[in-house]
PDB file of C-alpha atoms in Angstrom:
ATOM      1  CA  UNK A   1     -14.653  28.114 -10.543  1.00 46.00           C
ATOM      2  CA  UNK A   2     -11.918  25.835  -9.040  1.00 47.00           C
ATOM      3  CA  UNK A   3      -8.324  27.176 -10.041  1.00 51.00           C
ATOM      4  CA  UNK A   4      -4.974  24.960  -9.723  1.00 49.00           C
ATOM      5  CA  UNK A   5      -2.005  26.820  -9.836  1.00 47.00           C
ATOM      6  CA  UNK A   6       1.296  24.914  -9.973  1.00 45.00           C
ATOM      7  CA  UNK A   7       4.460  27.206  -8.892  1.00 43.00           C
ATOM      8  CA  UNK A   8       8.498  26.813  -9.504  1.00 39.00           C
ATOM      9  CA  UNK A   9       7.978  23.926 -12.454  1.00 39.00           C
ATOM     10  CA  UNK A  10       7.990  23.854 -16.212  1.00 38.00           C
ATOM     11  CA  UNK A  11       5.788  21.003 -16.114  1.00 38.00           C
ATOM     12  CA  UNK A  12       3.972  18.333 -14.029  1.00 40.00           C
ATOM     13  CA  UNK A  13       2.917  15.152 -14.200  1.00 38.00           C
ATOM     14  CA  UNK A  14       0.131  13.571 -11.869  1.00 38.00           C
ATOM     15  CA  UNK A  15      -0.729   9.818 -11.602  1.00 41.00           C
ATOM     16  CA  UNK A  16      -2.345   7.500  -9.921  1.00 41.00           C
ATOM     17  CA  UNK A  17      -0.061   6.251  -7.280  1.00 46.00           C
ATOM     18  CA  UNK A  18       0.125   2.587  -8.368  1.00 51.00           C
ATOM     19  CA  UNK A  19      -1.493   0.200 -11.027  1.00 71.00           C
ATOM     20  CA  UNK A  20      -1.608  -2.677  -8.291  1.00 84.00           C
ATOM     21  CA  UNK A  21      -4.006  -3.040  -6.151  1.00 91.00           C
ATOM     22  CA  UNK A  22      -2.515  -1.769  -2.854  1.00 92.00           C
ATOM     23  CA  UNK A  23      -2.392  -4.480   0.491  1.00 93.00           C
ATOM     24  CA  UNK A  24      -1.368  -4.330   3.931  1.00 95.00           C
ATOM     25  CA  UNK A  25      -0.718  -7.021   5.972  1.00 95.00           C
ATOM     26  CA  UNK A  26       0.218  -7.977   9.831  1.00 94.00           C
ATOM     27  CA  UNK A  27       3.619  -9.229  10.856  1.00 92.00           C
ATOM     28  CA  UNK A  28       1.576 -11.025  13.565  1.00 93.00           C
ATOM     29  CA  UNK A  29      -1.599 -12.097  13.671  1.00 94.00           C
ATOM     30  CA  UNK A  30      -3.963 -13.080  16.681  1.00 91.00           C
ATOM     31  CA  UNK A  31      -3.321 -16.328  16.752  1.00 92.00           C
ATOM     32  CA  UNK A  32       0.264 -15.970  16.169  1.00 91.00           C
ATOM     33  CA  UNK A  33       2.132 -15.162  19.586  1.00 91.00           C
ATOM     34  CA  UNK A  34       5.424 -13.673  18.010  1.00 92.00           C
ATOM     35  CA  UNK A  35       6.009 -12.092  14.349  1.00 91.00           C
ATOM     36  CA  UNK A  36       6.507 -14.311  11.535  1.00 90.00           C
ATOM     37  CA  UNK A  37       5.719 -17.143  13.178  1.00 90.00           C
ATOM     38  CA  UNK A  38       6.907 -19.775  11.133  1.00 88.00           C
ATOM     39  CA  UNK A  39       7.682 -17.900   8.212  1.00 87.00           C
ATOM     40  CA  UNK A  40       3.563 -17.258   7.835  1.00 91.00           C
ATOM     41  CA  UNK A  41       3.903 -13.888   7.304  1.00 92.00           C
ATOM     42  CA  UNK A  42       6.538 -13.773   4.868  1.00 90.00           C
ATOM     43  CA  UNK A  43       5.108 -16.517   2.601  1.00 90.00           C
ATOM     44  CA  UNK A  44       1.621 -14.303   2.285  1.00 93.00           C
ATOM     45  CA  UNK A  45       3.369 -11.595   1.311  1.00 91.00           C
ATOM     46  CA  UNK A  46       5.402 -13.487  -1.071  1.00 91.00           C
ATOM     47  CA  UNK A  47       1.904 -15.138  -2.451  1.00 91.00           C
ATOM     48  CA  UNK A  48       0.304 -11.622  -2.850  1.00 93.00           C
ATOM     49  CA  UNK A  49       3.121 -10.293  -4.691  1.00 91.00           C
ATOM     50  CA  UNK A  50       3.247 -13.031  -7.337  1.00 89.00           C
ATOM     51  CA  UNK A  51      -0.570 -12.529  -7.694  1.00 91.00           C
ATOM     52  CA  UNK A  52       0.250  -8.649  -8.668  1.00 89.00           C
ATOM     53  CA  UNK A  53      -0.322  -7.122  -5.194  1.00 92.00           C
ATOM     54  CA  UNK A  54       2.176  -4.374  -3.813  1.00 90.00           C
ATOM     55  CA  UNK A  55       2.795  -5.191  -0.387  1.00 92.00           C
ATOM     56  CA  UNK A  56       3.484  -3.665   2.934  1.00 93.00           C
ATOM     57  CA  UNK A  57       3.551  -5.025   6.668  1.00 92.00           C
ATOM     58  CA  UNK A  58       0.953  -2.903   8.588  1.00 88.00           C
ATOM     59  CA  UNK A  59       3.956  -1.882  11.198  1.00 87.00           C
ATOM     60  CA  UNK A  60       6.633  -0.573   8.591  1.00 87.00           C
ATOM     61  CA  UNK A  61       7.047   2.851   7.160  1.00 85.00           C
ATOM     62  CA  UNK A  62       4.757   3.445   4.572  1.00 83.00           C
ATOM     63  CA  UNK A  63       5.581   5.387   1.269  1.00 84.00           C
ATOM     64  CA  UNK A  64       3.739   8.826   0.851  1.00 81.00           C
ATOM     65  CA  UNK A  65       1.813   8.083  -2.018  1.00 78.00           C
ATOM     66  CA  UNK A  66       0.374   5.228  -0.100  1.00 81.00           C
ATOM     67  CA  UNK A  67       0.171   6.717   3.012  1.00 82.00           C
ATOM     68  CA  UNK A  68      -2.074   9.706   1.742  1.00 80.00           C
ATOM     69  CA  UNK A  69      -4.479   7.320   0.090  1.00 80.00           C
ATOM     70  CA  UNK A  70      -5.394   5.302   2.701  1.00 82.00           C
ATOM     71  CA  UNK A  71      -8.784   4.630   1.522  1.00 83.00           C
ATOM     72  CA  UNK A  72      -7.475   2.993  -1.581  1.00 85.00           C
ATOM     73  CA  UNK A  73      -5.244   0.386  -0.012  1.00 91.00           C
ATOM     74  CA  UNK A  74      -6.472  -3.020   1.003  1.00 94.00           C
ATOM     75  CA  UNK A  75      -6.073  -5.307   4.286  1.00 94.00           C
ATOM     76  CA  UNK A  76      -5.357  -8.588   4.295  1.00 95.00           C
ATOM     77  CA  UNK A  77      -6.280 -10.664   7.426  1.00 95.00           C
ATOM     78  CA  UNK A  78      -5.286 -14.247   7.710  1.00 95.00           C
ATOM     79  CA  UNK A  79      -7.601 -16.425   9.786  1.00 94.00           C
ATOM     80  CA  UNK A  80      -6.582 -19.564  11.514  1.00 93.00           C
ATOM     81  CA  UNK A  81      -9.084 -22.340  12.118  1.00 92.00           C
ATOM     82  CA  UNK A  82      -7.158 -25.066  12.668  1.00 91.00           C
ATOM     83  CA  UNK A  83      -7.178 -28.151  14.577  1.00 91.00           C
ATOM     84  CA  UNK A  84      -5.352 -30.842  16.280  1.00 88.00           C
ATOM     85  CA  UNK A  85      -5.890 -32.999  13.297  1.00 90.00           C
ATOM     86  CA  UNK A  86      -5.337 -30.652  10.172  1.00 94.00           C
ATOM     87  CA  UNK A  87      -3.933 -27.177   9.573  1.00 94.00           C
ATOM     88  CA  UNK A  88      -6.950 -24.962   8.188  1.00 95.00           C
ATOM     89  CA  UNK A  89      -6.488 -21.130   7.079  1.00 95.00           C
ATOM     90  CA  UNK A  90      -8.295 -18.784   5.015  1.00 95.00           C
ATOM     91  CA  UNK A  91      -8.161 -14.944   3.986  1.00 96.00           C
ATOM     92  CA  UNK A  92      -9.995 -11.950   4.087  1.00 95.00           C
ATOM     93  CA  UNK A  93      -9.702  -9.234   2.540  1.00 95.00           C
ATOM     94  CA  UNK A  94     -11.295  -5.708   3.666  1.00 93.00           C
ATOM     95  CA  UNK A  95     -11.088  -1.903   2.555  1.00 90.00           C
ATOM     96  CA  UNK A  96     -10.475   1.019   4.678  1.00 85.00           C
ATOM     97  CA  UNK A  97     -14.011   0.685   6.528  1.00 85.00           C
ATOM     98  CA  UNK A  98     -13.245  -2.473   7.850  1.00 89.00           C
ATOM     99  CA  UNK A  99     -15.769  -3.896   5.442  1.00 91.00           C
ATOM    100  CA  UNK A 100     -15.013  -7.402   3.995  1.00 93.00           C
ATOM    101  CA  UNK A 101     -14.657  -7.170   0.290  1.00 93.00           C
ATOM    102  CA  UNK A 102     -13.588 -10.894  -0.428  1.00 94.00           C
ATOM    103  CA  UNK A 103     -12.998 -13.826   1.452  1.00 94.00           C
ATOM    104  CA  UNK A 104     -11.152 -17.134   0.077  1.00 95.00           C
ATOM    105  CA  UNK A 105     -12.470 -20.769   1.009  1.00 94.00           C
ATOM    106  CA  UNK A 106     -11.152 -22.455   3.699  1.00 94.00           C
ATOM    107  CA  UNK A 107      -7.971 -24.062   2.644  1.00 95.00           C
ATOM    108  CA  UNK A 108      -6.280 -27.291   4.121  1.00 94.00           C
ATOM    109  CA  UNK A 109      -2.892 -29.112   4.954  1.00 93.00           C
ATOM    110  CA  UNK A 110      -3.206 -32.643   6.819  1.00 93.00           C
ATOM    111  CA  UNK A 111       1.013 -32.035   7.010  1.00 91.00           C
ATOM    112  CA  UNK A 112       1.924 -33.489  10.800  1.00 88.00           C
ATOM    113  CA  UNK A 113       4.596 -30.610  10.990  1.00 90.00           C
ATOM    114  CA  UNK A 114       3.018 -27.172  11.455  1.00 88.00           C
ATOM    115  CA  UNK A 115       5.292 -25.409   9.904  1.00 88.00           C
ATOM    116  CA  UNK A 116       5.330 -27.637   6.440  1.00 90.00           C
ATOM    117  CA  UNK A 117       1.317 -27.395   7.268  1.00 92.00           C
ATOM    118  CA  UNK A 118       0.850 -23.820   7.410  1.00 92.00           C
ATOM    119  CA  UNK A 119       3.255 -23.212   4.635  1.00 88.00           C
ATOM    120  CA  UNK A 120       1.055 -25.287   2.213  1.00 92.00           C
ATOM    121  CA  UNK A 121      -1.950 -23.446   3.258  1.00 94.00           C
ATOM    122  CA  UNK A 122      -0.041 -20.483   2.305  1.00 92.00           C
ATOM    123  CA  UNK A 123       0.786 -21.511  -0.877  1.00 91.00           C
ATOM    124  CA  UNK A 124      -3.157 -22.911  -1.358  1.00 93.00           C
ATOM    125  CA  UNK A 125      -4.263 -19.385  -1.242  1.00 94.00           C
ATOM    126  CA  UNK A 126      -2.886 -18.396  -4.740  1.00 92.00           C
ATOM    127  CA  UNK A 127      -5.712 -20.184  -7.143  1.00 92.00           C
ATOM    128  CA  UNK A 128      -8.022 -18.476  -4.110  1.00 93.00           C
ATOM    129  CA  UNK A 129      -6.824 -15.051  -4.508  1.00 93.00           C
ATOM    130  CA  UNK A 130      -7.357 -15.361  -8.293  1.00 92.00           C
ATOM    131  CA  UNK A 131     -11.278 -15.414  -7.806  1.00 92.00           C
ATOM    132  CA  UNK A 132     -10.659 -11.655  -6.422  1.00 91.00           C
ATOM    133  CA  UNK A 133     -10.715  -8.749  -9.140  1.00 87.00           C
ATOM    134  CA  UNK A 134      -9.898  -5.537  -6.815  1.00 85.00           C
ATOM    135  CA  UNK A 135     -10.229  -2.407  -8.699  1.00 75.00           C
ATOM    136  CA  UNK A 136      -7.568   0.277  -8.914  1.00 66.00           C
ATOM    137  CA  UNK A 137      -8.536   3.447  -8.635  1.00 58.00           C
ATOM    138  CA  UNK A 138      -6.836   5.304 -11.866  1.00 50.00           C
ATOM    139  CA  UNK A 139      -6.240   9.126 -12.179  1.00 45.00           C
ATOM    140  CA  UNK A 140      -5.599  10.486 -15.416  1.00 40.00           C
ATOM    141  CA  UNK A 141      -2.385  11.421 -16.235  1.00 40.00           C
ATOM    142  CA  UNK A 142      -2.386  15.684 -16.161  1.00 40.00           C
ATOM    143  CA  UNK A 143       0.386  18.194 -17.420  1.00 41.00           C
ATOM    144  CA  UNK A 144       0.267  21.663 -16.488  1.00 40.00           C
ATOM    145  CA  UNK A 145       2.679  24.268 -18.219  1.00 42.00           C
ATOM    146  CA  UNK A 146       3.773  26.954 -16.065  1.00 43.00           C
ATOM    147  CA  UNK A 147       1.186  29.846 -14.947  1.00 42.00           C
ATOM    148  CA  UNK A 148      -1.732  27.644 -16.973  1.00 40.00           C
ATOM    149  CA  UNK A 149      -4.557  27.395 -15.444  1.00 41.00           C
ATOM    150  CA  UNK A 150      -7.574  24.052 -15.273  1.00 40.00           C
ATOM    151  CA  UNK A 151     -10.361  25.314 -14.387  1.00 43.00           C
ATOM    152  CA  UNK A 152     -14.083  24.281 -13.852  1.00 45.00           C
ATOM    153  CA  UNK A 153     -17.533  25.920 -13.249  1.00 53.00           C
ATOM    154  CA  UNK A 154     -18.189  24.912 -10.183  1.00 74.00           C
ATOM    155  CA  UNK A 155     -18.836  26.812  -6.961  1.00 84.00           C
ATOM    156  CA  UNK A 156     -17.939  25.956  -3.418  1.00 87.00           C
ATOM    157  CA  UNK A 157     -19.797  26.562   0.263  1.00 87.00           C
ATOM    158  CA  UNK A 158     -18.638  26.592   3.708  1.00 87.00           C
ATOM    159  CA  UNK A 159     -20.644  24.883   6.507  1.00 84.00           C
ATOM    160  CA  UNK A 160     -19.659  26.181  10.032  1.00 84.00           C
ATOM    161  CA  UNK A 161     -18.990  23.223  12.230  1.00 81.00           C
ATOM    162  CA  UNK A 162     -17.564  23.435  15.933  1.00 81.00           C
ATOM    163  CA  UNK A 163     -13.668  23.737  14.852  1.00 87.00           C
ATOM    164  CA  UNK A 164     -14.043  25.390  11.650  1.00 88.00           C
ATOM    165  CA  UNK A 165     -15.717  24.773   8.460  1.00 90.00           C
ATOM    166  CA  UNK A 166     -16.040  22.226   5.755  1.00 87.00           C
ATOM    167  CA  UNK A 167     -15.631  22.850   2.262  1.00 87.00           C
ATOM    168  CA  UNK A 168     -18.776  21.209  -0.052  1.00 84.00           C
ATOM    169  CA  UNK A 169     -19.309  21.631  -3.392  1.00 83.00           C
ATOM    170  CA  UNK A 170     -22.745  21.715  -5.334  1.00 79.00           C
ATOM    171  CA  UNK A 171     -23.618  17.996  -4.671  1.00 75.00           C
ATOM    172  CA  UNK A 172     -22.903  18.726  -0.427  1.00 75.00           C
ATOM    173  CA  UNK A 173     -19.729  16.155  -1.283  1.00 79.00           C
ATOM    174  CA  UNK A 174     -17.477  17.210   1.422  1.00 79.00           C
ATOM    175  CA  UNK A 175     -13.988  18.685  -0.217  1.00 85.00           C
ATOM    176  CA  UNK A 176     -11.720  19.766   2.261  1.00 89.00           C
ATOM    177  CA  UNK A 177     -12.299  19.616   6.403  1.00 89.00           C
ATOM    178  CA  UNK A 178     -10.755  23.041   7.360  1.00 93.00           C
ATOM    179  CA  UNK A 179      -9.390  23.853  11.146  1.00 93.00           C
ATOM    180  CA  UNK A 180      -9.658  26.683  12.833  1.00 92.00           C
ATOM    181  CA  UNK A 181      -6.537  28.483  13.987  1.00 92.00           C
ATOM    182  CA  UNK A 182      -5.675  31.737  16.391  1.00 91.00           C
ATOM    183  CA  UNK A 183      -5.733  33.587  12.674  1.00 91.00           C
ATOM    184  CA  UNK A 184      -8.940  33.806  12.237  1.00 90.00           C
ATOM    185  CA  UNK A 185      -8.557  33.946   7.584  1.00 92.00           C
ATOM    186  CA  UNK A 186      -5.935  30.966   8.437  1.00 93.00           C
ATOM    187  CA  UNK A 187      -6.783  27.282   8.527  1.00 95.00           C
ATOM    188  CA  UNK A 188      -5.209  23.881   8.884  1.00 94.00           C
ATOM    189  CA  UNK A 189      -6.841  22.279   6.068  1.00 92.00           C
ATOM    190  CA  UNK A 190      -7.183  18.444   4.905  1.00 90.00           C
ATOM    191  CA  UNK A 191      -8.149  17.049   1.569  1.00 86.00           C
ATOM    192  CA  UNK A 192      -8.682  13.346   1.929  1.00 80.00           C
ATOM    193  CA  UNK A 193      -5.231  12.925   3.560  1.00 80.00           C
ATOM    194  CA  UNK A 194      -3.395  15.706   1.889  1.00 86.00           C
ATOM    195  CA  UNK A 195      -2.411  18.369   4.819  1.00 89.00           C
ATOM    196  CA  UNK A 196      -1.912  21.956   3.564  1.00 92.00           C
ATOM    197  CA  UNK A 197      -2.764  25.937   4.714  1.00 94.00           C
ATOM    198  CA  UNK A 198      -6.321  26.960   3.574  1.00 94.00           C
ATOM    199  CA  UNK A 199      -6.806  30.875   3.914  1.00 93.00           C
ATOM    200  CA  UNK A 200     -10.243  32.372   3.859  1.00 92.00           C
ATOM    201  CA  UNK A 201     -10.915  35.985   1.504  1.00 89.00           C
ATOM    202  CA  UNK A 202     -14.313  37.335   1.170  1.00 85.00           C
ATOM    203  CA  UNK A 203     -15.603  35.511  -1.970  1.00 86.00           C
ATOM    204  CA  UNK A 204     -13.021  32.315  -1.999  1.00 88.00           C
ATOM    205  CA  UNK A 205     -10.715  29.730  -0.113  1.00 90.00           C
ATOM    206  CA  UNK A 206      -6.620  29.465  -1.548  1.00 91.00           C
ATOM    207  CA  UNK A 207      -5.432  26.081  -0.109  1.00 91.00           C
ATOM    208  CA  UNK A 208      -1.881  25.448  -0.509  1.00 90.00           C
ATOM    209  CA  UNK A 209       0.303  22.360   0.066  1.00 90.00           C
ATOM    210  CA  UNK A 210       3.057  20.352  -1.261  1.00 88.00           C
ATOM    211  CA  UNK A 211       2.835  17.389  -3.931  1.00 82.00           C
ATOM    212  CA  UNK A 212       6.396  15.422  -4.230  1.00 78.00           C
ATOM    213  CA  UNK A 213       8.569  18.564  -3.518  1.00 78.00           C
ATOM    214  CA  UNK A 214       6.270  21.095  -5.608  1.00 84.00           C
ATOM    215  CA  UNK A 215       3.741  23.608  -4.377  1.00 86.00           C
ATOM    216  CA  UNK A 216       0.310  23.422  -5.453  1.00 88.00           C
ATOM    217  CA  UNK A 217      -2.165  26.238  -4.825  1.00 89.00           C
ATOM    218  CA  UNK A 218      -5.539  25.821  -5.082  1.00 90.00           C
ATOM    219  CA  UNK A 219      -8.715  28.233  -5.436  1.00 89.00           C
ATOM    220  CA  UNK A 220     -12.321  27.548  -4.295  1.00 89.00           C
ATOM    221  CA  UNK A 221     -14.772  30.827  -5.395  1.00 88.00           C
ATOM    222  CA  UNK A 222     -17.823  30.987  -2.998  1.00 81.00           C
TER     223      UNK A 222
END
């Protein structure tokens, strides 16, 4: 049975932390030798956000919500393949493995000045992106009185590895990675990004962390 135990509120709300699909981008790409060369940089991000993205630069703080989800935030990478003749761009865009998800067609600017060129290019993208439906990973919303419980039926296991254990449940879908420290019923636990104190009893795991200012506890029975 998996407990959550939410301490010092009345009630809480949890949601997903955004209903836009999630992109980063680079100030500066490889073929660009300094940042925002010619205002490229600044334009994309200005075309993803009219096309619904939320947008960050890959160098700038990120916010926590976005920061502990990692895996469902987007990259954009712009690719230059132009030529002395015409200015030629186009964009990918991967997930957190690095695996290409979408990638627009070529598009085109026969503008002499290459900064009027790329800056068309930019602006050709839009129509492009619109081809690309990402999806957005939703959480239901969830609102826990004080001292109430959510519970469910399922039991945990720990594997042994080198630095400590990992946390599976029925289907061997890993749950928590769990780090050994000089306390040997004390861990360093992570849950997909979410850092927190696991400790170890005979027949369960509590881990414990903090969600926007609020401690959560949670219970794993072995």
């Amino acid at each position: 049975m998996k407990k959550f135990t939410l301490l010092f509120i009345c009630l809480l709300s949890i949601q997903a932390f955004s209903q836009k699909p999630v992109i980063l981008i680079s100030n500066k790409y490889e073929f660009q030798k300094k940042p925002n060369t010619y205002n490229i940089n600044n334009m994309l991000k200005a075309v993803l956000v009219s096309n619904n993205y939320e947008v960050y630069f890959d160098d700038e703080p990120l916010p926590a919500e976005v920061a502990n989800n990692r895996c469902d935030v987007l990259t954009g990478v712009l690719l230059d393949k132009s030529n002395m003749f015409m200015t030629k761009i186009k964009l990918q865009i991967k997930d957190c493995q690095n695996m290409i998800l979408f990638e627009t067609d070529e598009v085109k600017s026969k503008d002499k000045d290459i900064q009027a060129g790329f800056i068309e290019t930019i602006r050709l993208l839009s129509p492009e992106l619109k081809k690309f439906k990402p999806s957005i990973k939703k959480q239901d919303v969830v609102t826990i009185a004080k001292d109430e419980t959510v519970s469910t039926s399922q039991k945990y296991q720990l594997v042994e590895v080198t630095n400590g254990y990992v946390l599976m449940d029925a289907s061997l879908k890993a749950k928590l990675q769990i780090y050994k420290t000089t306390n040997p019923t004390v861990f360093i636990a992570d849950k997909f990004g979410v850092k927190g104190v696991f400790t170890k009893l005979p027949n369960k795991g509590i881990f414990e962390y903090y969600m926007n200012d609020t401690l959560v506890v949670e219970e794993f029975l072995f």
